[in-house]
Amino acid sequence: MNPDSVSNLAQSPGAAEAYEFVARFNEVILYPVILLLTGIAFLVFLYGCLIYITHAENSSAREEGRNHIIYSLIGMFVMLVAYAILTIAANTFGLQDNLDCANNPNAGGCDEIMRLPGAPPTPSPVGPGPTPTPSPVGPGPTPTPSPARPI
């Protein structure tokens, strides 16, 4: 999404700034936190499975493992629902371009979205590049072949 569409979306500068803040907050804080908590819930799930299997003869340990499994599944479900709600909200309010650029910053049109506010614009990759400077040392000595030795 380019800055023109942001200004079309929100008529006042404050609304455009709030829009950018929400987009950055989602991409920098919320989505990584959801991913982290989902990973922790998965590790708790694996731990519960391990306890349940290795302590099969002990009913209290089996109950502990079962509780870990149940609560971790609930936690993963909650994180999935939170991700779905944020994605739906982002699509509803036009943040999908920001999410696409967060997943692939090299995609077309992402140069303006991924630029921090107040940062200078990035130079275009098209055009003349820097001219190579000659090495001050030179190419170096040419290796000479060693004489053949008898075996």
PDB file of C-alpha atoms in Angstrom:
ATOM      1  CA  MET A   1       0.000   0.000   0.000  1.00  0.00           C
ATOM      2  CA  ASN A   2       1.442   3.326  -0.949  1.00  0.00           C
ATOM      3  CA  PRO A   3       1.196   6.520   1.099  1.00  0.00           C
ATOM      4  CA  ASP A   4      -1.478   7.924  -1.251  1.00  0.00           C
ATOM      5  CA  SER A   5      -3.850   5.089  -0.431  1.00  0.00           C
ATOM      6  CA  VAL A   6      -3.175   5.626   3.278  1.00  0.00           C
ATOM      7  CA  SER A   7      -4.158   9.288   2.910  1.00  0.00           C
ATOM      8  CA  ASN A   8      -7.242   8.250   0.942  1.00  0.00           C
ATOM      9  CA  LEU A   9      -8.145   5.769   3.665  1.00  0.00           C
ATOM     10  CA  ALA A  10      -7.882   8.336   6.421  1.00  0.00           C
ATOM     11  CA  GLN A  11      -8.556  11.984   5.659  1.00  0.00           C
ATOM     12  CA  SER A  12      -6.735  13.525   8.616  1.00  0.00           C
ATOM     13  CA  PRO A  13      -2.979  13.260   9.286  1.00  0.00           C
ATOM     14  CA  GLY A  14      -3.679  11.937  12.779  1.00  0.00           C
ATOM     15  CA  ALA A  15      -5.774   9.087  11.416  1.00  0.00           C
ATOM     16  CA  ALA A  16      -3.065   8.164   8.896  1.00  0.00           C
ATOM     17  CA  GLU A  17      -0.493   8.178  11.691  1.00  0.00           C
ATOM     18  CA  ALA A  18      -2.728   5.985  13.856  1.00  0.00           C
ATOM     19  CA  TYR A  19      -3.170   3.619  10.923  1.00  0.00           C
ATOM     20  CA  GLU A  20       0.608   3.333  10.496  1.00  0.00           C
ATOM     21  CA  PHE A  21       1.057   2.810  14.242  1.00  0.00           C
ATOM     22  CA  VAL A  22      -1.455  -0.046  14.328  1.00  0.00           C
ATOM     23  CA  ALA A  23       0.162  -1.656  11.290  1.00  0.00           C
ATOM     24  CA  ARG A  24       3.644  -1.480  12.823  1.00  0.00           C
ATOM     25  CA  PHE A  25       2.382  -2.649  16.228  1.00  0.00           C
ATOM     26  CA  ASN A  26       0.821  -5.721  14.651  1.00  0.00           C
ATOM     27  CA  GLU A  27       3.863  -6.618  12.615  1.00  0.00           C
ATOM     28  CA  VAL A  28       6.511  -5.886  15.256  1.00  0.00           C
ATOM     29  CA  ILE A  29       4.804  -6.930  18.498  1.00  0.00           C
ATOM     30  CA  LEU A  30       1.544  -8.852  18.183  1.00  0.00           C
ATOM     31  CA  TYR A  31       2.391 -11.410  15.528  1.00  0.00           C
ATOM     32  CA  PRO A  32       5.787 -12.338  17.041  1.00  0.00           C
ATOM     33  CA  VAL A  33       4.199 -12.647  20.513  1.00  0.00           C
ATOM     34  CA  ILE A  34       1.501 -14.939  19.119  1.00  0.00           C
ATOM     35  CA  LEU A  35       4.179 -17.049  17.450  1.00  0.00           C
ATOM     36  CA  LEU A  36       6.231 -17.214  20.659  1.00  0.00           C
ATOM     37  CA  LEU A  37       3.264 -18.213  22.811  1.00  0.00           C
ATOM     38  CA  THR A  38       2.200 -20.843  20.284  1.00  0.00           C
ATOM     39  CA  GLY A  39       5.721 -22.287  20.365  1.00  0.00           C
ATOM     40  CA  ILE A  40       5.692 -22.379  24.176  1.00  0.00           C
ATOM     41  CA  ALA A  41       2.292 -24.100  24.155  1.00  0.00           C
ATOM     42  CA  PHE A  42       3.650 -26.682  21.706  1.00  0.00           C
ATOM     43  CA  LEU A  43       6.654 -27.353  23.950  1.00  0.00           C
ATOM     44  CA  VAL A  44       4.314 -27.792  26.932  1.00  0.00           C
ATOM     45  CA  PHE A  45       2.298 -30.216  24.803  1.00  0.00           C
ATOM     46  CA  LEU A  46       5.413 -32.267  24.039  1.00  0.00           C
ATOM     47  CA  TYR A  47       6.412 -32.187  27.721  1.00  0.00           C
ATOM     48  CA  GLY A  48       2.933 -33.406  28.718  1.00  0.00           C
ATOM     49  CA  CYS A  49       3.159 -36.243  26.193  1.00  0.00           C
ATOM     50  CA  LEU A  50       6.569 -37.206  27.552  1.00  0.00           C
ATOM     51  CA  ILE A  51       5.340 -37.227  31.160  1.00  0.00           C
ATOM     52  CA  TYR A  52       2.215 -39.182  30.194  1.00  0.00           C
ATOM     53  CA  ILE A  53       4.198 -41.856  28.336  1.00  0.00           C
ATOM     54  CA  THR A  54       7.206 -42.211  30.640  1.00  0.00           C
ATOM     55  CA  HIS A  55       5.146 -42.316  33.862  1.00  0.00           C
ATOM     56  CA  ALA A  56       2.372 -44.576  32.606  1.00  0.00           C
ATOM     57  CA  GLU A  57       2.386 -46.647  35.833  1.00  0.00           C
ATOM     58  CA  ASN A  58       1.903 -43.628  38.122  1.00  0.00           C
ATOM     59  CA  SER A  59      -1.665 -42.294  38.028  1.00  0.00           C
ATOM     60  CA  SER A  60      -0.821 -38.852  39.474  1.00  0.00           C
ATOM     61  CA  ALA A  61       1.991 -38.315  36.930  1.00  0.00           C
ATOM     62  CA  ARG A  62      -0.334 -39.492  34.163  1.00  0.00           C
ATOM     63  CA  GLU A  63      -2.911 -36.950  35.359  1.00  0.00           C
ATOM     64  CA  GLU A  64      -0.228 -34.220  35.337  1.00  0.00           C
ATOM     65  CA  GLY A  65       0.783 -35.130  31.780  1.00  0.00           C
ATOM     66  CA  ARG A  66      -2.849 -35.188  30.697  1.00  0.00           C
ATOM     67  CA  ASN A  67      -3.400 -31.711  32.185  1.00  0.00           C
ATOM     68  CA  HIS A  68      -0.335 -30.355  30.357  1.00  0.00           C
ATOM     69  CA  ILE A  69      -1.646 -31.797  27.089  1.00  0.00           C
ATOM     70  CA  ILE A  70      -5.147 -30.369  27.552  1.00  0.00           C
ATOM     71  CA  TYR A  71      -4.015 -26.901  28.631  1.00  0.00           C
ATOM     72  CA  SER A  72      -1.431 -26.644  25.865  1.00  0.00           C
ATOM     73  CA  LEU A  73      -4.046 -27.591  23.256  1.00  0.00           C
ATOM     74  CA  ILE A  74      -6.330 -24.903  24.670  1.00  0.00           C
ATOM     75  CA  GLY A  75      -3.437 -22.407  24.531  1.00  0.00           C
ATOM     76  CA  MET A  76      -2.629 -23.259  20.903  1.00  0.00           C
ATOM     77  CA  PHE A  77      -6.315 -22.926  19.999  1.00  0.00           C
ATOM     78  CA  VAL A  78      -6.495 -19.491  21.658  1.00  0.00           C
ATOM     79  CA  MET A  79      -3.383 -18.352  19.765  1.00  0.00           C
ATOM     80  CA  LEU A  80      -4.847 -19.620  16.487  1.00  0.00           C
ATOM     81  CA  VAL A  81      -8.074 -17.713  17.141  1.00  0.00           C
ATOM     82  CA  ALA A  82      -6.116 -14.556  18.071  1.00  0.00           C
ATOM     83  CA  TYR A  83      -4.109 -14.808  14.852  1.00  0.00           C
ATOM     84  CA  ALA A  84      -7.295 -15.324  12.838  1.00  0.00           C
ATOM     85  CA  ILE A  85      -8.981 -12.312  14.441  1.00  0.00           C
ATOM     86  CA  LEU A  86      -5.970 -10.069  13.796  1.00  0.00           C
ATOM     87  CA  THR A  87      -5.727 -11.260  10.201  1.00  0.00           C
ATOM     88  CA  ILE A  88      -9.428 -10.634   9.605  1.00  0.00           C
ATOM     89  CA  ALA A  89      -9.132  -7.177  11.159  1.00  0.00           C
ATOM     90  CA  ALA A  90      -6.055  -6.410   9.070  1.00  0.00           C
ATOM     91  CA  ASN A  91      -7.846  -7.473   5.883  1.00  0.00           C
ATOM     92  CA  THR A  92     -10.932  -5.505   6.849  1.00  0.00           C
ATOM     93  CA  PHE A  93      -9.021  -2.284   7.512  1.00  0.00           C
ATOM     94  CA  GLY A  94      -6.669  -2.606   4.542  1.00  0.00           C
ATOM     95  CA  LEU A  95      -3.513  -3.762   6.308  1.00  0.00           C
ATOM     96  CA  GLN A  96      -3.010  -6.818   4.070  1.00  0.00           C
ATOM     97  CA  ASP A  97      -0.274  -5.106   2.051  1.00  0.00           C
ATOM     98  CA  ASN A  98       1.682  -4.479   5.253  1.00  0.00           C
ATOM     99  CA  LEU A  99       1.334  -8.134   6.260  1.00  0.00           C
ATOM    100  CA  ASP A 100       2.447  -9.305   2.818  1.00  0.00           C
ATOM    101  CA  CYS A 101       5.493  -7.040   2.997  1.00  0.00           C
ATOM    102  CA  ALA A 102       6.301  -8.290   6.501  1.00  0.00           C
ATOM    103  CA  ASN A 103       6.405 -11.825   5.107  1.00  0.00           C
ATOM    104  CA  ASN A 104       8.397 -10.845   2.000  1.00  0.00           C
ATOM    105  CA  PRO A 105      10.099  -7.430   2.295  1.00  0.00           C
ATOM    106  CA  ASN A 106      11.635  -7.763  -1.200  1.00  0.00           C
ATOM    107  CA  ALA A 107       8.240  -7.908  -2.932  1.00  0.00           C
ATOM    108  CA  GLY A 108       7.247  -5.114  -5.252  1.00  0.00           C
ATOM    109  CA  GLY A 109       5.805  -2.016  -3.590  1.00  0.00           C
ATOM    110  CA  CYS A 110       7.250  -2.814  -0.171  1.00  0.00           C
ATOM    111  CA  ASP A 111       9.997  -0.199  -0.230  1.00  0.00           C
ATOM    112  CA  GLU A 112       7.686   2.537   1.065  1.00  0.00           C
ATOM    113  CA  ILE A 113       5.761   0.322   3.477  1.00  0.00           C
ATOM    114  CA  MET A 114       8.840  -1.054   5.206  1.00  0.00           C
ATOM    115  CA  ARG A 115      10.547   2.358   5.498  1.00  0.00           C
ATOM    116  CA  LEU A 116      10.547   3.829   8.995  1.00  0.00           C
ATOM    117  CA  PRO A 117       8.853   7.213   9.366  1.00  0.00           C
ATOM    118  CA  GLY A 118      11.371  10.024   8.943  1.00  0.00           C
ATOM    119  CA  ALA A 119      13.953   7.755   7.267  1.00  0.00           C
ATOM    120  CA  PRO A 120      15.374   8.925   3.934  1.00  0.00           C
ATOM    121  CA  PRO A 121      13.997   7.110   0.883  1.00  0.00           C
ATOM    122  CA  THR A 122      16.047   4.178  -0.334  1.00  0.00           C
ATOM    123  CA  PRO A 123      17.904   4.715  -3.614  1.00  0.00           C
ATOM    124  CA  SER A 124      16.600   2.918  -6.657  1.00  0.00           C
ATOM    125  CA  PRO A 125      18.571  -0.201  -7.617  1.00  0.00           C
ATOM    126  CA  VAL A 126      18.298   0.839 -11.265  1.00  0.00           C
ATOM    127  CA  GLY A 127      20.989   3.126 -12.581  1.00  0.00           C
ATOM    128  CA  PRO A 128      24.738   3.313 -12.538  1.00  0.00           C
ATOM    129  CA  GLY A 129      26.391   1.546  -9.686  1.00  0.00           C
ATOM    130  CA  PRO A 130      29.591   2.549  -7.954  1.00  0.00           C
ATOM    131  CA  THR A 131      32.659   2.541 -10.131  1.00  0.00           C
ATOM    132  CA  PRO A 132      35.182  -0.086  -9.141  1.00  0.00           C
ATOM    133  CA  THR A 133      38.380   1.290  -7.698  1.00  0.00           C
ATOM    134  CA  PRO A 134      41.671  -0.277  -8.741  1.00  0.00           C
ATOM    135  CA  SER A 135      43.530  -2.272  -6.139  1.00  0.00           C
ATOM    136  CA  PRO A 136      46.512  -0.382  -4.720  1.00  0.00           C
ATOM    137  CA  VAL A 137      48.542  -3.582  -4.472  1.00  0.00           C
ATOM    138  CA  GLY A 138      48.274  -4.949  -7.997  1.00  0.00           C
ATOM    139  CA  PRO A 139      47.652  -8.483  -9.206  1.00  0.00           C
ATOM    140  CA  GLY A 140      50.513 -10.079  -7.251  1.00  0.00           C
ATOM    141  CA  PRO A 141      53.253 -12.474  -8.343  1.00  0.00           C
ATOM    142  CA  THR A 142      52.569 -15.161 -10.909  1.00  0.00           C
ATOM    143  CA  PRO A 143      53.037 -18.624  -9.408  1.00  0.00           C
ATOM    144  CA  THR A 144      55.832 -20.634 -11.011  1.00  0.00           C
ATOM    145  CA  PRO A 145      55.411 -24.371 -11.423  1.00  0.00           C
ATOM    146  CA  SER A 146      57.646 -26.468  -9.246  1.00  0.00           C
ATOM    147  CA  PRO A 147      60.099 -28.791 -10.950  1.00  0.00           C
ATOM    148  CA  ALA A 148      59.022 -32.390 -11.246  1.00  0.00           C
ATOM    149  CA  ARG A 149      60.564 -34.688  -8.662  1.00  0.00           C
ATOM    150  CA  PRO A 150      61.333 -38.333  -9.326  1.00  0.00           C
ATOM    151  CA  ILE A 151      59.191 -40.818  -7.478  1.00  0.00           C
TER     152      ILE A 151
END
